[in-house]
XYZ file of C-alpha atoms in Angstrom:
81
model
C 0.000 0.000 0.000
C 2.489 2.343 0.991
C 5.227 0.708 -1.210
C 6.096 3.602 -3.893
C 6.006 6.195 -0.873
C 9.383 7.548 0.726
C 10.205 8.279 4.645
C 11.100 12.086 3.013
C 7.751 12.232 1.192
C 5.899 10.949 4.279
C 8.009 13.808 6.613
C 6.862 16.635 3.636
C 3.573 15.575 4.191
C 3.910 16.087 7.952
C 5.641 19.552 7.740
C 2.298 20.871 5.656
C -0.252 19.220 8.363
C 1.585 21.155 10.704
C 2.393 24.021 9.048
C -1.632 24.685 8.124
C -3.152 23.071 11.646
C -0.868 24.106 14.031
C 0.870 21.884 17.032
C -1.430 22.879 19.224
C -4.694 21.759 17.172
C -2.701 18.988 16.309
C -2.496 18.353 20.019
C -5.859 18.889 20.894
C -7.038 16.586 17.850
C -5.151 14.149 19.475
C -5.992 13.870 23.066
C -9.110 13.827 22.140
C -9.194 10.539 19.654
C -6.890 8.823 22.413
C -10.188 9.944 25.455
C -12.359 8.766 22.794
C -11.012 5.478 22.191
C -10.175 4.648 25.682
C -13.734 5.437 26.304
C -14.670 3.105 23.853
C -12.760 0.413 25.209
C -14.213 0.630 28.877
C -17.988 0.958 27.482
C -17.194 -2.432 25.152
C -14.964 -3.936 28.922
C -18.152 -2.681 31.092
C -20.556 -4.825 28.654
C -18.473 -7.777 29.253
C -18.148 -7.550 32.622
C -22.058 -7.106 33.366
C -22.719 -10.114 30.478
C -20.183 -12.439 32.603
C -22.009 -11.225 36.179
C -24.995 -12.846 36.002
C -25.499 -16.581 35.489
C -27.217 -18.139 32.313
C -30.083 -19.893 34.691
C -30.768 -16.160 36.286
C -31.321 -14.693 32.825
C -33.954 -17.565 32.009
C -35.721 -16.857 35.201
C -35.935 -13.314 34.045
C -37.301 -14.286 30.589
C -39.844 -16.596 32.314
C -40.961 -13.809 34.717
C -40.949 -11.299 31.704
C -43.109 -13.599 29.527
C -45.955 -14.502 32.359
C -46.082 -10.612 32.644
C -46.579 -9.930 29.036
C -49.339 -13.095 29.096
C -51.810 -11.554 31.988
C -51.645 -8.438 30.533
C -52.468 -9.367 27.070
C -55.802 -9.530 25.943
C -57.908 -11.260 23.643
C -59.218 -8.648 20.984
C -62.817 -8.546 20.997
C -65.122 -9.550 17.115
C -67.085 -6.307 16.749
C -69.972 -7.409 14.978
């Protein structure tokens, strides 16, 4: 992908990025991907951890509780005639 591209043309490159952004955009741009990934990260970690917390056979109890609750309150529609 990058096989026909030089170190110098890479650094030229570079130079104008800075030279139009600034270092202190640059920085800024920066710190904030990095927050935003390691964010990322703990949100996807967090999602683990709760999945691996609870135990398959509580989850099925949950279902079963959920789906008696939908059942009662679910009525038959009435034939208007």
């Amino acid at each position: 992908m990058f096989g026909n591209i030089s170190i110098w043309q890479l650094l030229i490159v570079l130079a104008i990025i800075v030279l139009l952004f600034g270092t202190k955009k640059l920085r800024g741009i920066g710190s904030d991907l990095g927050s935003a990934i390691k964010g990322f990260r703990s949100s996807v970690k967090d999602d683990t951890d709760k999945d691996s917390d609870e135990p398959p056979a509580q989850l099925s109890e949950q279902a079963k509780t959920d789906a008696d609750k939908a059942a009662a309150t679910h009525t038959a529609p009435k034939d208007k005639v």
